[in-house]
mmCIF file of C-alpha atoms (C1' of nucleotides) in Angstrom:
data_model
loop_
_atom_site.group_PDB
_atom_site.id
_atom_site.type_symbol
_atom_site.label_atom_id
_atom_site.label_comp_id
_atom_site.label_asym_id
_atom_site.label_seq_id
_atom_site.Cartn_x
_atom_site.Cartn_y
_atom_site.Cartn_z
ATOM 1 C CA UNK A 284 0.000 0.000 0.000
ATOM 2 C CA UNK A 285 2.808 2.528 -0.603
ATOM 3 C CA UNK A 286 3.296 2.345 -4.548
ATOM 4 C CA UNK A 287 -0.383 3.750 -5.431
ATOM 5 C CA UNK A 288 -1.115 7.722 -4.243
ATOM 6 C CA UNK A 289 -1.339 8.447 -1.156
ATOM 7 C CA UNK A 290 -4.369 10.663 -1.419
ATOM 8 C CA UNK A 291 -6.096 11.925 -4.069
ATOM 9 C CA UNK A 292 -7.946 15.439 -4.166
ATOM 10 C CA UNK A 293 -10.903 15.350 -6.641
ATOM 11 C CA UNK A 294 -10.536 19.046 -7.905
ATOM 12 C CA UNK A 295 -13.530 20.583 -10.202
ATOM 13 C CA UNK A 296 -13.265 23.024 -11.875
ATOM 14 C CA UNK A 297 -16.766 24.334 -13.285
ATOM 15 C CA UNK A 298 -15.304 26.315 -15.944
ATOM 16 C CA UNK A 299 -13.146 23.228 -17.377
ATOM 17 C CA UNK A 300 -15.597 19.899 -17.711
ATOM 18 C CA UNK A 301 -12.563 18.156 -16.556
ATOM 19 C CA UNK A 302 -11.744 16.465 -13.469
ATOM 20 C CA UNK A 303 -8.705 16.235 -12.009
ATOM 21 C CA UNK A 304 -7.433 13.906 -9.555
ATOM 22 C CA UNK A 305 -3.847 15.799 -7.733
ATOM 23 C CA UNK A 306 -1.469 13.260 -6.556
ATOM 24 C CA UNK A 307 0.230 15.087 -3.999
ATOM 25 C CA UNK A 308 2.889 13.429 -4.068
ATOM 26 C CA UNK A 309 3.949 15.071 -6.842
ATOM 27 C CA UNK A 310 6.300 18.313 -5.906
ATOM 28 C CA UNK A 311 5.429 19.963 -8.766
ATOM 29 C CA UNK A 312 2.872 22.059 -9.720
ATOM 30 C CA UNK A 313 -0.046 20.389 -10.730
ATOM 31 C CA UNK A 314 -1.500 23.464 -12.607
ATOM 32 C CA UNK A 315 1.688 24.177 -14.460
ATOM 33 C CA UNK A 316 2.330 20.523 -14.994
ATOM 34 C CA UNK A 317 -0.598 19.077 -16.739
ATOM 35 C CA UNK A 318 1.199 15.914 -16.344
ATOM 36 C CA UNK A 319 1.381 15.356 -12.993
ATOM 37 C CA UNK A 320 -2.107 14.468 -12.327
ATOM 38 C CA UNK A 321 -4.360 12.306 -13.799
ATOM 39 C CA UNK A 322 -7.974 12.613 -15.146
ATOM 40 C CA UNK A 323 -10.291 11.435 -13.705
ATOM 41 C CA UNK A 324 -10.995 8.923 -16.185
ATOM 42 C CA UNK A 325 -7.064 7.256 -16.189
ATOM 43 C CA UNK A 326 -7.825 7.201 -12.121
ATOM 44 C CA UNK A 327 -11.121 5.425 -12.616
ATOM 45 C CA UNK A 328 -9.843 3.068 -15.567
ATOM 46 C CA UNK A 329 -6.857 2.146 -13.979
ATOM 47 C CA UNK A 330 -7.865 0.269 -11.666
ATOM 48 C CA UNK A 331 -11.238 0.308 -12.873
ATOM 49 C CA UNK A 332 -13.129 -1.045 -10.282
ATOM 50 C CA UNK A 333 -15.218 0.511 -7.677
ATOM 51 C CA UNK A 334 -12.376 0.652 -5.285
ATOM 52 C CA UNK A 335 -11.381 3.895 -7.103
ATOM 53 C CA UNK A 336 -14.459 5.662 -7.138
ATOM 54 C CA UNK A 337 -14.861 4.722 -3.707
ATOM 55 C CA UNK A 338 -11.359 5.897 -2.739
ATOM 56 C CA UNK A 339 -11.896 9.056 -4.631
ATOM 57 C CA UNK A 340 -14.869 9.440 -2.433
ATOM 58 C CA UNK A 341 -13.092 8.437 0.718
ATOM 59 C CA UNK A 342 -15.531 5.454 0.882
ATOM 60 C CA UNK A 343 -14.029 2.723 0.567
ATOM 61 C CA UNK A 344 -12.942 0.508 3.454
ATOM 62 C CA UNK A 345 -10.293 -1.377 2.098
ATOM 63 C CA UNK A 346 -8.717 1.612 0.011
ATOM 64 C CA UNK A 347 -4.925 2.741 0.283
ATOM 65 C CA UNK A 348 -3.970 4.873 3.419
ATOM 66 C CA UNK A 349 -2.964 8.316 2.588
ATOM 67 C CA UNK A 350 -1.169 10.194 4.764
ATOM 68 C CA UNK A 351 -0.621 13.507 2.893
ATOM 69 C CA UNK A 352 -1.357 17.277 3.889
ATOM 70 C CA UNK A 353 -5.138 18.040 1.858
ATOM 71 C CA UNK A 354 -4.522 21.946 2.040
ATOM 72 C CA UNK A 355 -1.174 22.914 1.024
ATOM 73 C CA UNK A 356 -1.300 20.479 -1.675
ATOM 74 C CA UNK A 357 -4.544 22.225 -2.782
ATOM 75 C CA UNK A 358 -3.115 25.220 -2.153
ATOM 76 C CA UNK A 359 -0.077 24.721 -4.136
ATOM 77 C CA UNK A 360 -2.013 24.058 -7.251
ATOM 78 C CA UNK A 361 -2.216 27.076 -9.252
ATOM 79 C CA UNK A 362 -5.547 28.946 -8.484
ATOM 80 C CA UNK A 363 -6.907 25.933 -6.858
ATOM 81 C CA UNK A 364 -11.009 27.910 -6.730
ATOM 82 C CA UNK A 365 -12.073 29.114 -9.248
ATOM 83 C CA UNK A 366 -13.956 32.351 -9.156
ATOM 84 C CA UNK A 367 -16.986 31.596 -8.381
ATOM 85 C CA UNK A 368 -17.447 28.499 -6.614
ATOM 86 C CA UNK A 369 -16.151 25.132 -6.908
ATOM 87 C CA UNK A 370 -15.542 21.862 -4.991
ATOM 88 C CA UNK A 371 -13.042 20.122 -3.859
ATOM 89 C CA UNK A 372 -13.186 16.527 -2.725
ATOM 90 C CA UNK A 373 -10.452 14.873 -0.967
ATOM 91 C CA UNK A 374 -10.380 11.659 -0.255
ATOM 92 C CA UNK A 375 -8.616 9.808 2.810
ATOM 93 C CA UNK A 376 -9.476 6.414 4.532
ATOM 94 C CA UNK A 377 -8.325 4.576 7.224
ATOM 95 C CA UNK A 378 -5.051 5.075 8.158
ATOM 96 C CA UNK A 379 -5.132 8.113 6.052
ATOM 97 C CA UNK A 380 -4.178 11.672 6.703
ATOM 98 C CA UNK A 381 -4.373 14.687 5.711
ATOM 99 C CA UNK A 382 -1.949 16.226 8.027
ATOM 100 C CA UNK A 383 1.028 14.446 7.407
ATOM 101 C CA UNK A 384 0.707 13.126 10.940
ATOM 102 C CA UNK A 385 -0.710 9.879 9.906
ATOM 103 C CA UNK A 386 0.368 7.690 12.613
ATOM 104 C CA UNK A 387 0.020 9.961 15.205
ATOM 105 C CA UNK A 388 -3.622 11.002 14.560
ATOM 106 C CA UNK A 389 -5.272 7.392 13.854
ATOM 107 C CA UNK A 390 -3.771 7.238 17.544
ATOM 108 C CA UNK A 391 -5.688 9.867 18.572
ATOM 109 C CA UNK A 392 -8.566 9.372 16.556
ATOM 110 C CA UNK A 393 -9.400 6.359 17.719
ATOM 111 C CA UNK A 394 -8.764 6.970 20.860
ATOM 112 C CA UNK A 395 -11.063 9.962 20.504
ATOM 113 C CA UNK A 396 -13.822 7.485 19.068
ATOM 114 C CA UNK A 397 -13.325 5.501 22.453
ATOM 115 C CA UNK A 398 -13.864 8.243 24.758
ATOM 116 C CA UNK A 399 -16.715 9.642 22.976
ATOM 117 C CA UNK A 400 -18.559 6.849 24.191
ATOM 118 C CA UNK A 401 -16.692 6.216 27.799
ATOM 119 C CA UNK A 402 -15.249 9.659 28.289
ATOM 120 C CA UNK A 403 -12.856 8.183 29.791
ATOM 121 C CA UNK A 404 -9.273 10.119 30.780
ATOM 122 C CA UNK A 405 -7.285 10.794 28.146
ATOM 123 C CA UNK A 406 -4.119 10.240 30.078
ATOM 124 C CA UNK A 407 -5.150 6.817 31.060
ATOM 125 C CA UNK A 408 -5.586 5.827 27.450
ATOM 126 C CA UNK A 409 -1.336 5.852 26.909
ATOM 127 C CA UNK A 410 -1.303 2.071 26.229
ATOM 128 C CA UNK A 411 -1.952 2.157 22.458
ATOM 129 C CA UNK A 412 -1.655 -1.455 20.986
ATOM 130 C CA UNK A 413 1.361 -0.343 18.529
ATOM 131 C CA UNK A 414 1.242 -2.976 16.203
ATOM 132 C CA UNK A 415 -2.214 -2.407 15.325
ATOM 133 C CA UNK A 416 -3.357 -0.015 12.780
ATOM 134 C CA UNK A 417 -6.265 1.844 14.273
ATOM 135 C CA UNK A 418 -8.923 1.858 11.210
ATOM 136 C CA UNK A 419 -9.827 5.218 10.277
ATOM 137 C CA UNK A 420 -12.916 6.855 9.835
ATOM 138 C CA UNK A 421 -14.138 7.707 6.143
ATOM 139 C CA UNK A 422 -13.767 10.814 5.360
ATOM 140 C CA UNK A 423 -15.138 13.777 3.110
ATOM 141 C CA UNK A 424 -13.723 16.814 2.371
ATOM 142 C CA UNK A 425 -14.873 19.535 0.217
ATOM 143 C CA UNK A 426 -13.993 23.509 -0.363
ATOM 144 C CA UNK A 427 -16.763 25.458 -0.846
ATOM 145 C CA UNK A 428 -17.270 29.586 -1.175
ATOM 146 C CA UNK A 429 -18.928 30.761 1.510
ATOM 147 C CA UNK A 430 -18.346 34.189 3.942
ATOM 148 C CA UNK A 431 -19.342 31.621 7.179
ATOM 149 C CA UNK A 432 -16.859 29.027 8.591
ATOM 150 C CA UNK A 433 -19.201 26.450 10.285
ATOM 151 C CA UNK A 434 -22.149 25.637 7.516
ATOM 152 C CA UNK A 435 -24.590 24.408 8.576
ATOM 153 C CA UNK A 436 -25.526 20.737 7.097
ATOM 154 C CA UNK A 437 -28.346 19.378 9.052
ATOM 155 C CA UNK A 438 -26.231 17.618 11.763
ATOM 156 C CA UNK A 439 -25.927 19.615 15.109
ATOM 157 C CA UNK A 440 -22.232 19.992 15.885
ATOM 158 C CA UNK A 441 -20.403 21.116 19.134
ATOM 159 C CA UNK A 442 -16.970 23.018 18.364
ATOM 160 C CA UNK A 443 -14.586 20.941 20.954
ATOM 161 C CA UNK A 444 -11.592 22.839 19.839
ATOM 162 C CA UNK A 445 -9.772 25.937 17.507
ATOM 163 C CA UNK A 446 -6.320 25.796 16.734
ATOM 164 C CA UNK A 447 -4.181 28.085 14.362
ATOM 165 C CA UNK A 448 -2.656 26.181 11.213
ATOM 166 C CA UNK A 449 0.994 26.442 10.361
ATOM 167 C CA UNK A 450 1.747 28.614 7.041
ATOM 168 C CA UNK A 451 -1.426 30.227 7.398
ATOM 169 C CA UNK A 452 -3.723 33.421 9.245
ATOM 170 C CA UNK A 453 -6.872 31.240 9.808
ATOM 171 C CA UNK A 454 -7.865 28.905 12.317
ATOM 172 C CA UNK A 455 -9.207 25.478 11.779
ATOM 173 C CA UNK A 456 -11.939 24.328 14.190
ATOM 174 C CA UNK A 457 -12.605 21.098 15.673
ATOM 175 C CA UNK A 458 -16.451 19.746 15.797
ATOM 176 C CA UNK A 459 -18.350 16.781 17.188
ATOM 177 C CA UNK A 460 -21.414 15.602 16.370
ATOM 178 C CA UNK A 461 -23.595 16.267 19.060
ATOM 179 C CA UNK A 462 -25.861 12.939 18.775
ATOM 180 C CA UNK A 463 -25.113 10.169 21.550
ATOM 181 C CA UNK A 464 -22.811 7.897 19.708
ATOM 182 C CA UNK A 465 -22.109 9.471 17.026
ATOM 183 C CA UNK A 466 -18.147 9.672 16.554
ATOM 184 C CA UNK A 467 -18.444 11.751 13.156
ATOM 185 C CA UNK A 468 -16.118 14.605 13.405
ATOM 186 C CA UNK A 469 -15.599 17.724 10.667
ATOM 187 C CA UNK A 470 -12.641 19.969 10.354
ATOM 188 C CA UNK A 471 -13.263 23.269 9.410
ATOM 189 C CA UNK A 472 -10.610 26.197 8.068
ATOM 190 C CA UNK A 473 -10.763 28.716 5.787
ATOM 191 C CA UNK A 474 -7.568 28.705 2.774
ATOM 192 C CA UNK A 475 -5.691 31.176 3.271
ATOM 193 C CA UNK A 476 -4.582 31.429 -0.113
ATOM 194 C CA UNK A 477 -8.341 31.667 -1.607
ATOM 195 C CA UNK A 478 -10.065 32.752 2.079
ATOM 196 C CA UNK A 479 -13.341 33.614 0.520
ATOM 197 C CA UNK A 480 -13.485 29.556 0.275
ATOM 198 C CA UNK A 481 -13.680 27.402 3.176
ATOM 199 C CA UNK A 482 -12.237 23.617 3.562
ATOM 200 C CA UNK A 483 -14.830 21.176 5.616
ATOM 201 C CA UNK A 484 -13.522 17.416 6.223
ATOM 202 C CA UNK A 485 -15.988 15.013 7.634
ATOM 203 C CA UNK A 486 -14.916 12.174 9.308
ATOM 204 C CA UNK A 487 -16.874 9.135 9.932
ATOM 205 C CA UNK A 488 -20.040 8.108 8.974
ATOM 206 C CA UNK A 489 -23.542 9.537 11.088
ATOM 207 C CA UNK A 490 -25.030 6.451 12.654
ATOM 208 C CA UNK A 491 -28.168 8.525 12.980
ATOM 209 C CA UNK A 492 -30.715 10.622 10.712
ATOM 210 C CA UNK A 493 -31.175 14.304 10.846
ATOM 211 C CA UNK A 494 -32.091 15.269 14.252
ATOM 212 C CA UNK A 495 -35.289 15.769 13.873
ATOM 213 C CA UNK A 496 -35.350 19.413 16.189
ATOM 214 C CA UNK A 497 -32.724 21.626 14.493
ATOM 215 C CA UNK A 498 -32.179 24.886 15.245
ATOM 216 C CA UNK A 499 -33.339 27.290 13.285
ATOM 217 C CA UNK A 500 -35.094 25.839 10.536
ATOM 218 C CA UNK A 501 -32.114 23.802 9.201
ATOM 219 C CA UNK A 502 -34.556 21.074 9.171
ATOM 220 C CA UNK A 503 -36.975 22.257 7.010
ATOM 221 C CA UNK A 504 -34.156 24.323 4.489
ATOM 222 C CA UNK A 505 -32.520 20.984 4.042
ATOM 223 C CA UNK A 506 -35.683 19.134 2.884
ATOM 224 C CA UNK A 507 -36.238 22.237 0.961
ATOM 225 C CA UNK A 508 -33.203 22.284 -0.509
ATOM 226 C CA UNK A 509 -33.341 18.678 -1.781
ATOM 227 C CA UNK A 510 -36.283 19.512 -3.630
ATOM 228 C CA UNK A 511 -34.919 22.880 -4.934
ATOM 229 C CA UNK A 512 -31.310 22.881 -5.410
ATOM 230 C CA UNK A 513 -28.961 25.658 -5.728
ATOM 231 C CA UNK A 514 -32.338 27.985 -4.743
ATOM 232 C CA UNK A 515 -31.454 28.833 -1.288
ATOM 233 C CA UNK A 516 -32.348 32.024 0.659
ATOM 234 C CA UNK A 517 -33.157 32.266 4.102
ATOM 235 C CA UNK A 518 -31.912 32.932 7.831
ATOM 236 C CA UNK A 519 -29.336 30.576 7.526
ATOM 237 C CA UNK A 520 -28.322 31.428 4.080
ATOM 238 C CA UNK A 521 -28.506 34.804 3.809
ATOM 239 C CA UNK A 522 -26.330 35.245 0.562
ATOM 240 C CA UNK A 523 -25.812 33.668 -2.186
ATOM 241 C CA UNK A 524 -21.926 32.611 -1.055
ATOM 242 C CA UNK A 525 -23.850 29.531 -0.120
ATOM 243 C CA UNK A 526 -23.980 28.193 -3.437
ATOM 244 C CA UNK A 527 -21.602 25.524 -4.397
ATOM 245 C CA UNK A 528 -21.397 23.274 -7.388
ATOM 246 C CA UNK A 529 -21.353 19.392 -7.064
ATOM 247 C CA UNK A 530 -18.772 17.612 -9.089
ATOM 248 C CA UNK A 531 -21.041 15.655 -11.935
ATOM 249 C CA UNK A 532 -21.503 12.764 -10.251
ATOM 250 C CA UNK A 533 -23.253 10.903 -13.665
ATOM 251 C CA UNK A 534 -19.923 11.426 -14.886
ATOM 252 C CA UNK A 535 -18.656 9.067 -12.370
ATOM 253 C CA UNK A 536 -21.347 6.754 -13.044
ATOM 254 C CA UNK A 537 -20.306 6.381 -16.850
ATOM 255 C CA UNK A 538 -17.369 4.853 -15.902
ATOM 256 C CA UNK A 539 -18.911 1.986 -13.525
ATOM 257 C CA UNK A 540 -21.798 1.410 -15.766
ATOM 258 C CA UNK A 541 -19.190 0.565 -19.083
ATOM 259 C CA UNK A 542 -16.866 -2.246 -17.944
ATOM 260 C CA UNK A 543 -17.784 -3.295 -14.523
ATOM 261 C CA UNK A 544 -20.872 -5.470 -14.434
ATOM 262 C CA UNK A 545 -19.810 -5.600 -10.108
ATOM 263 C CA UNK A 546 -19.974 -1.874 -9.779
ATOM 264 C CA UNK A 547 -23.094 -1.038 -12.035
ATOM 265 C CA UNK A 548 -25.407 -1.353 -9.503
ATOM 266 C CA UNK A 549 -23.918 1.294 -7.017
ATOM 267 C CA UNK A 550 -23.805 3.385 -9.631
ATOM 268 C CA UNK A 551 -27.224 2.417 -10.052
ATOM 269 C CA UNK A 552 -28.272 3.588 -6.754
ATOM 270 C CA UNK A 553 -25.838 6.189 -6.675
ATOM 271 C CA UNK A 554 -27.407 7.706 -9.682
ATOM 272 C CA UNK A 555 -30.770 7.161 -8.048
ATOM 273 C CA UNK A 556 -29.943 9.124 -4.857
ATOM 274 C CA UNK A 557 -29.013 11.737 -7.228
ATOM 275 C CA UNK A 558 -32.046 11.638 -9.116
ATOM 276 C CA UNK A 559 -33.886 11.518 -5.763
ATOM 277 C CA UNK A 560 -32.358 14.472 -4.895
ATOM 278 C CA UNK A 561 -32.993 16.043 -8.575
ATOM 279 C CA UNK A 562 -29.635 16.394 -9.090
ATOM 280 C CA UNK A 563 -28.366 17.479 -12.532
ATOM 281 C CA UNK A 564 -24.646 17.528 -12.924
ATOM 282 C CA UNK A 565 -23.223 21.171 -12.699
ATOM 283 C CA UNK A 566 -26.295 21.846 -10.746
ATOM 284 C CA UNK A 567 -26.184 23.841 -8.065
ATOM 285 C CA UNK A 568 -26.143 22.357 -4.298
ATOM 286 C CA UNK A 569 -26.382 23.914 -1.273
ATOM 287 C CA UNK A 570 -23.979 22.565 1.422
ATOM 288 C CA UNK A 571 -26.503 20.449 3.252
ATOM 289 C CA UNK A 572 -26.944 18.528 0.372
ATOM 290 C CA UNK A 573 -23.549 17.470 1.110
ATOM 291 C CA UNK A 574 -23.682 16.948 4.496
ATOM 292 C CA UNK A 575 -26.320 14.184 2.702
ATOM 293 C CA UNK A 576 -24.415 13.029 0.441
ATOM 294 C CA UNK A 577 -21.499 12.610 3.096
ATOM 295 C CA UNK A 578 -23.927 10.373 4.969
ATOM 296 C CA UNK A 579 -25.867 8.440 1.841
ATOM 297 C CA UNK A 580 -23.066 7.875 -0.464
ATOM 298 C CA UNK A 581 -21.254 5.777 2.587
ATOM 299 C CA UNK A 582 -23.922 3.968 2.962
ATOM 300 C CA UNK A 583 -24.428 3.003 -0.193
ATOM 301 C CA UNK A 584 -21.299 1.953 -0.429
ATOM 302 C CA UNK A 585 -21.580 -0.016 2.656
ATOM 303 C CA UNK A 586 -24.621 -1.890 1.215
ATOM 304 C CA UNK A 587 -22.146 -3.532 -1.285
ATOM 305 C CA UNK A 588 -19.570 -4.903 1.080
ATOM 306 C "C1'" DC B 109 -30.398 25.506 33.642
ATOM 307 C "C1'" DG B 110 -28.891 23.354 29.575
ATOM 308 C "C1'" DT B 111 -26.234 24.032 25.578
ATOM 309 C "C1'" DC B 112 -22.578 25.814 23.213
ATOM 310 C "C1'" DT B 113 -18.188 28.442 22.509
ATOM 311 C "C1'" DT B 114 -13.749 29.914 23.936
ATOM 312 C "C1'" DT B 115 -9.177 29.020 25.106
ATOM 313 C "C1'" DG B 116 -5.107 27.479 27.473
ATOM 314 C "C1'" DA B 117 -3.091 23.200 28.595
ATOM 315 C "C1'" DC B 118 -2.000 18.733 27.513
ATOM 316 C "C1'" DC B 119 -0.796 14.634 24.689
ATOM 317 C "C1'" DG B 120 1.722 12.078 21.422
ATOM 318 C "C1'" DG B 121 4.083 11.580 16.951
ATOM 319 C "C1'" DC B 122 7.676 13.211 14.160
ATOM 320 C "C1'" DG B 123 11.928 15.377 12.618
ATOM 321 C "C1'" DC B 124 16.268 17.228 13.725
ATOM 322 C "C1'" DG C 262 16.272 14.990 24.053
ATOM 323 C "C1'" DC C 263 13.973 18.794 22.429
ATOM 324 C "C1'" DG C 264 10.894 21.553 19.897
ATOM 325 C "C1'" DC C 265 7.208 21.702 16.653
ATOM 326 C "C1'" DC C 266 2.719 20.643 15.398
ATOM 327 C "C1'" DG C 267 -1.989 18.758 14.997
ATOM 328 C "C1'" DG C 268 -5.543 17.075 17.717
ATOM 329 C "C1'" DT C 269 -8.099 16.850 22.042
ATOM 330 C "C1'" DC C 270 -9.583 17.936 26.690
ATOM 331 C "C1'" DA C 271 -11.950 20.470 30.033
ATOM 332 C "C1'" DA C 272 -12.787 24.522 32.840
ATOM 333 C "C1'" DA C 273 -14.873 28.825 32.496
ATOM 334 C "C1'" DG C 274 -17.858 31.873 30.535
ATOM 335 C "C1'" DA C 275 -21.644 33.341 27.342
ATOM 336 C "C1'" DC C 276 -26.123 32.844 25.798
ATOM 337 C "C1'" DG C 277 -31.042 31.984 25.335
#
DNA sequence: CGTCTTTGACCGGCGC
DNA sequence: GCGCCGGTCAAAGACG
């Protein structure tokens, strides 16, 4: 599990229908080196299974670790965002990080997952099993444009922590999911190279639905929002910053539904969820559509294990 | 009073 | 061994 990537960042662009998948562990620059990444369709074909969708989607449970750092590899891409709004997914699983603290943070991490549960001490916890690769939570990380750091996505979070990133102004926050049980965790920070656009990472999958009492109305904009995409106005949304383009998912699905009998049928239900949601690709999303895609698309996935 | 944020301290991995 | 750094904890305060 060392000669594939490490990571790969799905970048789209809106104004280029192509997709790019950065290997970071390329030095160079990806933008000025056309080279040095692949399309989206050599990452899909190569291995050309669903283990590379998946893993682009930081889905898959049996994908390779990746242990690089998600922003300044973004970030060192030309102009990673493009004007007006675009996403970025980045994949990581398991042992995977995007801090270039691997090791250190499935330690951590699954501690964490322990204690949310026993609260135990943290101190007490020092006995890691060493040998034993702590499994890592899914993850799903996106940029968006948007003038707010925390968006809301449906789930009710609890910030548990702030602290400033190295080589650059803004802090990244730390938040829980509030739900009993629930271990999912997001990462929040604003790039400081574009800082109109803000990085979210979710880790782990909800074990739960939407909480049913929200506050606000986030509730009752989601639901709206799934039946309206990219028309979103309201207390919670008060500009249209909120608006962020989904990467076109049927394009994914073109690739699964061509070779790979195996894989057609997630694609299948993949492209369902998407037509449930009345999803066109390029359409416009609001981000708690992805906060619903971060918790369908796993599940999906995990329907085909 | 319950929930949430803030913030300094702490922990552990990693590189030098 | 030491310092750096990312991640987490938990006390204190704010807020509705």
């Amino acid at each position: 599990m060392s000669d594939q990537p490490r990571d790969l960042v799905y970048y789209h662009d809106p104004f280029h229908d192509q997709q790019r998948f950065f290997s970071p562990n390329s030095s160079t620059n990806m933008a000025a080196d056309p080279s040095s990444y692949m399309s989206f369709t050599d990452c899909v074909h190569g291995s050309s299974d669903y283990g590379s969708l998946a893993s682009a989607f930081d889905l898959s449970p049996f994908q390779q670790p990746l242990s690089t750092d998600q922003k300044p590899k973004l970030e060192s891409a030309d102009p990673p965002v493009t004007p007006n709004s675009s996403v970025v997914l980045s994949s990581s699983t398991e042992a995977g990080d995007d801090e270039a603290n691997n090791s250190k943070k499935s330690d951590k991490q699954a501690k964490g997952a322990e204690e949310d549960v026993g609260e135990s001490s943290k101190k007490v916890s020092k006995a890691k099993k060493k040998g034993e690769k702590k499994e890592k939570e899914p993850r799903f990380a996106f940029m968006t444009k948007s003038e707010i750091d925390h968006l809301e996505d449906g789930y009710r979070w609890r910030k548990y922590g702030q602290k400033a990133v190295k080589n650059s102004p803004y802090p990244r926050s730390y938040y829980r999911c509030t739900t009993q049980k629930c271990t999912v965790k997001k990462r929040v920070e604003r790039s400081f190279q574009d800082p109109s656009t803000v990085i979210t990472t979710y880790e782990g999958t909800h074990n739960h639905h939407l909480p049913s009492t929200l506050r606000g109305n986030v509730a009752g904009m989601f639901q709206h929002s799934m039946l309206n995409p990219g028309h979103m106005a309201g207390p919670g949304f008060p500009n249209q910053d909120f608006l962020v383009q989904m990467p076109p998912m049927n394009h994914i699905y073109n690739y699964g539904s061509g070779s790979n009998a195996p894989n057609s049928s997630i694609f299948q239900q993949l492209q369902q969820q998407q037509n449930n949601l009345n999803l066109n690709q390029h359409q416009q999303l609001q981000l708690s559509d992805y906060g619903l895609l971060q918790d369908i698309v796993p599940s999906i996935i995990k329907n085909h294990e």
